[in-house]
mmCIF file of C-alpha atoms and ligand atoms in Angstrom:
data_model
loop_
_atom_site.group_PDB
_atom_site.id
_atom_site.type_symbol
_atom_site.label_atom_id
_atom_site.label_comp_id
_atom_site.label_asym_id
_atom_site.label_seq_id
_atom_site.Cartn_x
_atom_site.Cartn_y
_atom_site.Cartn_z
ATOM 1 C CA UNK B 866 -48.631 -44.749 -2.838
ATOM 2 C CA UNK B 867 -45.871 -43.241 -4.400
ATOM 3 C CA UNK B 868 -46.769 -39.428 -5.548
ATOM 4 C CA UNK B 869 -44.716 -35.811 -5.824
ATOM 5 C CA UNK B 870 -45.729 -33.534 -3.533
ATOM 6 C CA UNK B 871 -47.672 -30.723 -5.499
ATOM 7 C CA UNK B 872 -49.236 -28.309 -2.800
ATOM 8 C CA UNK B 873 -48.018 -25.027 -3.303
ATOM 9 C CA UNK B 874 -47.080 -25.031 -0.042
ATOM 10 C CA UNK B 875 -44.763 -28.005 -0.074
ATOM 11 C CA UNK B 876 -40.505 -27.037 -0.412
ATOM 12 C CA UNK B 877 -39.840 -29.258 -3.713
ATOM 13 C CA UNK B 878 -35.663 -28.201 -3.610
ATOM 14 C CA UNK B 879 -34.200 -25.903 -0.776
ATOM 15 C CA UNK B 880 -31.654 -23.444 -2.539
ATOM 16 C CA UNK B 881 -31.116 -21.337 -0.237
ATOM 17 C CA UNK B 882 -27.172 -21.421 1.241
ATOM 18 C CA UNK B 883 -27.076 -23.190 4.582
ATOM 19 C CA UNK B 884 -23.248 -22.354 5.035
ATOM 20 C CA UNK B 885 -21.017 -19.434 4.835
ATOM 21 C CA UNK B 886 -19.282 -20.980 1.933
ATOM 22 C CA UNK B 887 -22.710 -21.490 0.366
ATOM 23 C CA UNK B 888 -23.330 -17.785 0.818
ATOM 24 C CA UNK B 889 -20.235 -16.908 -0.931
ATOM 25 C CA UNK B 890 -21.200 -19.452 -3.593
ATOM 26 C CA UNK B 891 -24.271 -17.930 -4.299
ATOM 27 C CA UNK B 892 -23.094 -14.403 -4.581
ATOM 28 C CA UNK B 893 -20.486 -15.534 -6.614
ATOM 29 C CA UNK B 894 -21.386 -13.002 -9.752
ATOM 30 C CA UNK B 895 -20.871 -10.169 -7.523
ATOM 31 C CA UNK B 896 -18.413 -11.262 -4.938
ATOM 32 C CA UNK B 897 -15.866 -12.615 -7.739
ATOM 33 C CA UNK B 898 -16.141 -9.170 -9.072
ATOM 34 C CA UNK B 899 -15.040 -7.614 -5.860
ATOM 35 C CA UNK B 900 -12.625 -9.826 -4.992
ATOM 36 C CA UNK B 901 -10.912 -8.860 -8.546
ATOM 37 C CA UNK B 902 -11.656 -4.750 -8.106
ATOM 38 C CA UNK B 903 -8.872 -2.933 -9.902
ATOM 39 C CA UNK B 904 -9.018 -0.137 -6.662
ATOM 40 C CA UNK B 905 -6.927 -3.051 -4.284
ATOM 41 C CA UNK B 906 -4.983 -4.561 -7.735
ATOM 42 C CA UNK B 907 -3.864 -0.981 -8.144
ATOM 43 C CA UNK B 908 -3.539 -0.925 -4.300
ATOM 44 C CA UNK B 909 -0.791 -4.337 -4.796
ATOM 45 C CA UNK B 910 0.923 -2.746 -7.564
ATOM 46 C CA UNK B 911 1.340 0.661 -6.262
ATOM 47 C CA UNK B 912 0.242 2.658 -9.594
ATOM 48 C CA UNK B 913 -3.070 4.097 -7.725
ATOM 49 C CA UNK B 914 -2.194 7.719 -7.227
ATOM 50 C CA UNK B 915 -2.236 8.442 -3.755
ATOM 51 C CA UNK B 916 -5.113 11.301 -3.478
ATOM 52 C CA UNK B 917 -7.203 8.671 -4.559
ATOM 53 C CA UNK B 918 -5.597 6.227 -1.434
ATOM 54 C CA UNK B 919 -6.332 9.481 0.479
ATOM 55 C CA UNK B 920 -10.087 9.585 -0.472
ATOM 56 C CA UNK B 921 -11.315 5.564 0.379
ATOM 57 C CA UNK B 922 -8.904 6.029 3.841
ATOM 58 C CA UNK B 923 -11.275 9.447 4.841
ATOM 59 C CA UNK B 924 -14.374 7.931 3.448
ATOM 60 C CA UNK B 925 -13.758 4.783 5.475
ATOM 61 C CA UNK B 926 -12.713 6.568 8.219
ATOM 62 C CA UNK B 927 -16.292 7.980 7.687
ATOM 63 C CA UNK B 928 -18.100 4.226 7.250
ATOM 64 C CA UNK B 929 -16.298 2.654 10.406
ATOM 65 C CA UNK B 930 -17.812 3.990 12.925
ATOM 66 C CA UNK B 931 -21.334 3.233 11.653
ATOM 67 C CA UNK B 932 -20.218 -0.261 10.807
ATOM 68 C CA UNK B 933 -19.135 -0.500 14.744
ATOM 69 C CA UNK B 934 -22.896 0.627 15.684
ATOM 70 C CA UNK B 935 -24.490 -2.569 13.354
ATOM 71 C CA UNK B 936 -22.369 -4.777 15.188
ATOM 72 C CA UNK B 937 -23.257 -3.337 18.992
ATOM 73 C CA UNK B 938 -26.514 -3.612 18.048
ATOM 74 C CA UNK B 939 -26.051 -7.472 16.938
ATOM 75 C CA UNK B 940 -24.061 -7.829 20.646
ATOM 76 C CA UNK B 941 -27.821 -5.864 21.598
ATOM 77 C CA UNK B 942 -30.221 -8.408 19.978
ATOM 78 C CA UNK B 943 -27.641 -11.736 20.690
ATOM 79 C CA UNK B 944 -29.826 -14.457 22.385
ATOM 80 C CA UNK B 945 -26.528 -16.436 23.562
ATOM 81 C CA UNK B 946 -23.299 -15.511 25.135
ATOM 82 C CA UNK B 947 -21.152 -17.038 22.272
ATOM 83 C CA UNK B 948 -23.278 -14.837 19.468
ATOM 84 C CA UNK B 949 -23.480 -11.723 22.128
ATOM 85 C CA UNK B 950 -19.011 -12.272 22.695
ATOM 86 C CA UNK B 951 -18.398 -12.811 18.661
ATOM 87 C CA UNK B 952 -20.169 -9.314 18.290
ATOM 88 C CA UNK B 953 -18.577 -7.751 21.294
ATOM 89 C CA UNK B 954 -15.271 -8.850 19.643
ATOM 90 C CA UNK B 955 -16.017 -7.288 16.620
ATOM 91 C CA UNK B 956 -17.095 -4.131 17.601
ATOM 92 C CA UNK B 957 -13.609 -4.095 19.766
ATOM 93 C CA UNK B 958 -11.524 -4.819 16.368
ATOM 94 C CA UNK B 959 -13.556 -2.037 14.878
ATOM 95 C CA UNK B 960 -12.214 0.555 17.622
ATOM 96 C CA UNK B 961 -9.218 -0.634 18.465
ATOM 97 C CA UNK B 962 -7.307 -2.112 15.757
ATOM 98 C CA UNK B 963 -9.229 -1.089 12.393
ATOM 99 C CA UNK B 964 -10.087 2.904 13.310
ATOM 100 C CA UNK B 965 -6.247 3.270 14.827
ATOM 101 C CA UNK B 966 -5.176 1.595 11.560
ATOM 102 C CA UNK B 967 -6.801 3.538 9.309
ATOM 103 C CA UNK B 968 -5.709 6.886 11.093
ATOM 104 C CA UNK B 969 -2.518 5.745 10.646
ATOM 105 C CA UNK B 970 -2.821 4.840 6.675
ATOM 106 C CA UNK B 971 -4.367 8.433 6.437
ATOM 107 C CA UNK B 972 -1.795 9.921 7.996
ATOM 108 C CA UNK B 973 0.864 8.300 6.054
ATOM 109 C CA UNK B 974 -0.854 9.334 2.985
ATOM 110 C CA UNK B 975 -1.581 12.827 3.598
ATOM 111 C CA UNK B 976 2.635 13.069 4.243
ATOM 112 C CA UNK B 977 2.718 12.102 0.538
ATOM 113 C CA UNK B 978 -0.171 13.364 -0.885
ATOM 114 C CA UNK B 979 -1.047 16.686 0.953
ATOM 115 C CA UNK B 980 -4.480 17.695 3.510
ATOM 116 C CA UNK B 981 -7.570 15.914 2.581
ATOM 117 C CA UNK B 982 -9.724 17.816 0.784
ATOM 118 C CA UNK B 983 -13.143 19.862 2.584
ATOM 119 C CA UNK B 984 -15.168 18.084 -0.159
ATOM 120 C CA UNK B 985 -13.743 15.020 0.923
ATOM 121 C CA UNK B 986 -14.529 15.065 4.635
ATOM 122 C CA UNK B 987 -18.266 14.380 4.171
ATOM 123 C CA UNK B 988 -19.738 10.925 3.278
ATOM 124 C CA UNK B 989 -19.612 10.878 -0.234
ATOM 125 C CA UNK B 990 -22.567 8.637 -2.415
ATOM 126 C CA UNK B 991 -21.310 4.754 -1.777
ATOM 127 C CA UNK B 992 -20.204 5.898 1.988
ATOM 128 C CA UNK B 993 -23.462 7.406 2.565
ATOM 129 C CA UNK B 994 -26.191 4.227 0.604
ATOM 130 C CA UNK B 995 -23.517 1.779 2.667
ATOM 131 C CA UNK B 996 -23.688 2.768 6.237
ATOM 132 C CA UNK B 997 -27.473 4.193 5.870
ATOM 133 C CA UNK B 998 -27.963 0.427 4.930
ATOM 134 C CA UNK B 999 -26.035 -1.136 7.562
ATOM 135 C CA UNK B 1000 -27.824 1.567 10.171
ATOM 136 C CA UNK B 1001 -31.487 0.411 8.407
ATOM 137 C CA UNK B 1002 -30.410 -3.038 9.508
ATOM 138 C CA UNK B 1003 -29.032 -2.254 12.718
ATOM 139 C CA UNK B 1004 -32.880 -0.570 13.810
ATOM 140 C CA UNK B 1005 -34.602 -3.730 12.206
ATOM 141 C CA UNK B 1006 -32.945 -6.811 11.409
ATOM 142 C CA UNK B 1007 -31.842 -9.920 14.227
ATOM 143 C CA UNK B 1008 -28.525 -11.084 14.998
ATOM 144 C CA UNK B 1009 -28.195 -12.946 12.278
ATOM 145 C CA UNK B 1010 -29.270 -10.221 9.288
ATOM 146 C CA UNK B 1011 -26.362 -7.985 11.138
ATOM 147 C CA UNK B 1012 -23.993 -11.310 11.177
ATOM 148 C CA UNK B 1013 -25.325 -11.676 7.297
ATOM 149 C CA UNK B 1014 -23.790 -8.333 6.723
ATOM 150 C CA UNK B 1015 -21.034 -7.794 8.167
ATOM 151 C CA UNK B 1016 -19.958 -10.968 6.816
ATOM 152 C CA UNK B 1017 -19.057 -9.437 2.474
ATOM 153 C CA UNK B 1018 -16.900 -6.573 4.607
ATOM 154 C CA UNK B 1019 -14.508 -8.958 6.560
ATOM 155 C CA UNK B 1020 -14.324 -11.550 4.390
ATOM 156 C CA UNK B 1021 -13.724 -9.844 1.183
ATOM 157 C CA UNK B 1022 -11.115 -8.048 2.030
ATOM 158 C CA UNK B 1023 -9.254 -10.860 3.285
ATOM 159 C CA UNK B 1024 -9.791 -12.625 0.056
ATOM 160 C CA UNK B 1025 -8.993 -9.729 -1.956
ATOM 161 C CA UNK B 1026 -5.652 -9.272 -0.212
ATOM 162 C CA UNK B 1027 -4.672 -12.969 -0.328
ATOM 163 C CA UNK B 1028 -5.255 -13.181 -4.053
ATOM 164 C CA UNK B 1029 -2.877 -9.536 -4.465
ATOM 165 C CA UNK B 1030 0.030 -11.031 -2.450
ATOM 166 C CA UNK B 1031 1.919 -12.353 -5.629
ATOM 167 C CA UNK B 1032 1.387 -8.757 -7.424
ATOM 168 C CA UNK B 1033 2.273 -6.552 -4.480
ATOM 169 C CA UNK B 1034 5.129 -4.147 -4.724
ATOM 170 C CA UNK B 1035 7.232 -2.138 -2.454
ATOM 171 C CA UNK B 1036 5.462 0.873 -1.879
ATOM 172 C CA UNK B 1037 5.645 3.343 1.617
ATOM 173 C CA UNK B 1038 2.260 3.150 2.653
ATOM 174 C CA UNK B 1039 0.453 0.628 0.192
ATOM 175 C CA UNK B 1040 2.145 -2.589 0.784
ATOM 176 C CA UNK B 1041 1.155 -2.288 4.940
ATOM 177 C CA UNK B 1042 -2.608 -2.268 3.742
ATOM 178 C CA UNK B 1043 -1.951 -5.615 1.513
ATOM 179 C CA UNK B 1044 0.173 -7.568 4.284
ATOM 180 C CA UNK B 1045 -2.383 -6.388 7.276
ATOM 181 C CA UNK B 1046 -5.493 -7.985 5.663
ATOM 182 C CA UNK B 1047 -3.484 -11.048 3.977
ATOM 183 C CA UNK B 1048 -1.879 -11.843 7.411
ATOM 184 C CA UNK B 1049 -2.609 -15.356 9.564
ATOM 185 C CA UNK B 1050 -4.152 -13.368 12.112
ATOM 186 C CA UNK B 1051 -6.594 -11.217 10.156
ATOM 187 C CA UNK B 1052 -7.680 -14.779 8.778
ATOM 188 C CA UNK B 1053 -8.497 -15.922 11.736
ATOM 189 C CA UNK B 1054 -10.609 -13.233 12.248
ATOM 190 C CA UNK B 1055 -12.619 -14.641 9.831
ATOM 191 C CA UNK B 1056 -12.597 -17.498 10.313
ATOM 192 C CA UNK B 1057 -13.721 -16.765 13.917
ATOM 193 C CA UNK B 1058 -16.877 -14.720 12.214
ATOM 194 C CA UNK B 1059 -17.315 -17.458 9.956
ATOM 195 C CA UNK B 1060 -17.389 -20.054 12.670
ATOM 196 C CA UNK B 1061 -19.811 -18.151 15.002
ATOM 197 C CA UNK B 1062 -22.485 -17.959 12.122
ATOM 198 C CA UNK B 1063 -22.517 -21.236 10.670
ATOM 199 C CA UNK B 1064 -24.422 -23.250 13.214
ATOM 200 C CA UNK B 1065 -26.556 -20.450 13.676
ATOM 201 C CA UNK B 1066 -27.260 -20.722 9.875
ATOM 202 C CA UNK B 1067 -27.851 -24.636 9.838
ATOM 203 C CA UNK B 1068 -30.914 -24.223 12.081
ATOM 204 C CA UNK B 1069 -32.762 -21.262 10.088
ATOM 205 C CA UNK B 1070 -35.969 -21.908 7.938
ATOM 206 C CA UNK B 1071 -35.219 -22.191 4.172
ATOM 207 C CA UNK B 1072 -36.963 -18.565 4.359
ATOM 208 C CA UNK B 1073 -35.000 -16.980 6.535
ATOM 209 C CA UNK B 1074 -31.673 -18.159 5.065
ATOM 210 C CA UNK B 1075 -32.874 -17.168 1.370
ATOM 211 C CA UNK B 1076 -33.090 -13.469 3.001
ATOM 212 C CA UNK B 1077 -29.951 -13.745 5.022
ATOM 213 C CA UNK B 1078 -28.326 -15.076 1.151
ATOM 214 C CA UNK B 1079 -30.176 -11.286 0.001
ATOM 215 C CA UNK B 1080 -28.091 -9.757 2.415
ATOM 216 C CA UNK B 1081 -25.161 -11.002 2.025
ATOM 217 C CA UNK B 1082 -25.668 -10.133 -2.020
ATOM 218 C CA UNK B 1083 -26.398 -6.506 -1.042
ATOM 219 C CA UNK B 1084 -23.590 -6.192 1.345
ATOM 220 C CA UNK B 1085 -21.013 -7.676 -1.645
ATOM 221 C CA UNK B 1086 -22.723 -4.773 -4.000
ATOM 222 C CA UNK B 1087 -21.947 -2.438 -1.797
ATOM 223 C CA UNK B 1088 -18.629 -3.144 -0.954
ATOM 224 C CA UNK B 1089 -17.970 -3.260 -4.395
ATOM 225 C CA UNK B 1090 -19.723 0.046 -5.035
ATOM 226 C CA UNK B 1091 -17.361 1.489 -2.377
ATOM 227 C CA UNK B 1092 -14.224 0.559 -4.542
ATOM 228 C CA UNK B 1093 -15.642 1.880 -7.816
ATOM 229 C CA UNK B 1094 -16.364 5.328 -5.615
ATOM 230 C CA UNK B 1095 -12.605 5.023 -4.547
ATOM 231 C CA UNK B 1096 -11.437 4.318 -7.772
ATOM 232 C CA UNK B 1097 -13.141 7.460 -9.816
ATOM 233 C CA UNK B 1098 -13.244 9.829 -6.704
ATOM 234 C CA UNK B 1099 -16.639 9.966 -6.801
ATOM 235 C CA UNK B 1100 -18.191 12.860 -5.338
ATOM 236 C CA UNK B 1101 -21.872 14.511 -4.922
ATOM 237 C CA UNK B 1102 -22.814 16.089 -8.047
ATOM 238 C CA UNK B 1103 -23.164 20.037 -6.759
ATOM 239 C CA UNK B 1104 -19.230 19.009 -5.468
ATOM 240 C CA UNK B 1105 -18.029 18.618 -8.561
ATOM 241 C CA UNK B 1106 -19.483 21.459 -10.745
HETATM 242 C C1 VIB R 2297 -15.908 -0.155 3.104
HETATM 243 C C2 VIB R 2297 -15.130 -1.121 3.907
HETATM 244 N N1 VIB R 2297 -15.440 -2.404 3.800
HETATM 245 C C3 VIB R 2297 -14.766 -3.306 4.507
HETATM 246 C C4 VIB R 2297 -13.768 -2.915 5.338
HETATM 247 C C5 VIB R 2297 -12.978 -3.928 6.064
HETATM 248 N N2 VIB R 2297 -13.392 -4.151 7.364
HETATM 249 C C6 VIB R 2297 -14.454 -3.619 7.932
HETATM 250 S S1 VIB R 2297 -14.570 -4.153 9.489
HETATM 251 C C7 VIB R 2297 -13.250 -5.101 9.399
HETATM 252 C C8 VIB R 2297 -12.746 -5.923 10.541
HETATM 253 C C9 VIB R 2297 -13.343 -7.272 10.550
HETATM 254 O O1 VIB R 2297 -14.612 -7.289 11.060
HETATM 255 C C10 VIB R 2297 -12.715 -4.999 8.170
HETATM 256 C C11 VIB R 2297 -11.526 -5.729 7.751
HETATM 257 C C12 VIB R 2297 -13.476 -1.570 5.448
HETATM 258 N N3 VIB R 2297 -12.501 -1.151 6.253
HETATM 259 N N4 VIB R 2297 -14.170 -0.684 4.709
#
């Protein structure tokens, strides 16, 4: 007998990504979006005026540190040594390469641009619904919701600086930010994060990788929600009077 299976139980088509290029795919209506944000093209082409520079570096300065917790907490819920050494890894880039590197990008900036603001020094909206989300996750969510969203962080801006590198202009503390993240070895951090979560993916019900795919969505959002905020300034309303 030949017949369609009809239950309402049965899995007709599975849509939900089974790769990390299939994630991408699917949040392509956000991620290409972010990927174009006029915050890093204005980065590249050194016409974003630098209090603005001065703002993202403090608020992510501000978002690191939480992002660091998500990931100890995925080297916390790892059930193998290769998933429990990827996020051990990445929570050692966090504090010794990307924290030291922003420092020194704030630095630079307040030379040009003068002291950051008081108003400035607190998590502003985007900082505060980003790593409030990433902590939510870090309490509830499995290795791989914390590997779903740290993923949009790493890999966007690697992608965002690789399509700037024909616009980028000489600028004193702008072009370092553009050649860090479009550099062979910050690719194969990513590649390395990428590699670590795809055969961890392949095995996951259809279920579980359609949430991991919401995830990754949400983290894209707010990554790009964090540009816009860096872009306009964007403070708390009682901060701006
Ligand atoms: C809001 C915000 N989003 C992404 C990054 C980039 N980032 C976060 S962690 C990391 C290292 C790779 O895991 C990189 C590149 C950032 N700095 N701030």
């Amino acid at each position: 007998m030949t017949s369609v299976m009809t239950s309402p139980t049965s899995t007709t088509s599975d849509r939900a990504p089974r790769t990390t290029a299939e994630l991408r795919e699917h949040a392509r209506a956000v991620y290409d979006p972010l990927v174009h944000h006029e915050f890093p093209l204005r980065l590249a082409t050194g016409v974003l005026p630098p209090e603005r520079f001065r703002f993202y570096v403090t608020q992510n300065l501000l978002y690191l540190p939480d992002y660091a917790r998500m990931l100890a907490s995925g080297a916390a819920r790892a059930q193998d040594d290769a998933t429990l050494t990827s996020f051990a890894r990445s929570v050692m880039n966090i504090v010794d390469v990307e924290i030291p590197q922003n420092e020194r990008l704030r630095d630079a900036v307040v030379e040009l641009a003068g002291p950051v603001p008081e108003a400035e020094t607190v998590k502003a909206p985007a900082t505060v619904a980003y790593t409030s989300w990433l902590l939510a996750l870090a309490g509830s969510g499995d290795a791989a919701d914390i590997s779903a969203a740290l993923l949009p962080c790493a890999w966007s801006y690697g992608d965002i600086a690789r399509h700037l590198q024909s616009e980028v202009v000489d600028h004193p503390v702008y072009a370092d930010w553009i050649a860090f993240f479009a550099s062979d070895d910050y690719a194969a951090v990513v590649d390395g994060l990428r590699a670590a979560f795809d055969p961890e993916l392949a095995e996951l019900t259809e279920r579980k990788r359609a949430r991991l795919a919401d995830i990754f969505v949400t983290g894209c959002r707010l990554e790009r929600q964090f540009w816009d905020q860096g872009l306009h300034g964007t403070l708390w309303p009682d901060q701006t009077g």
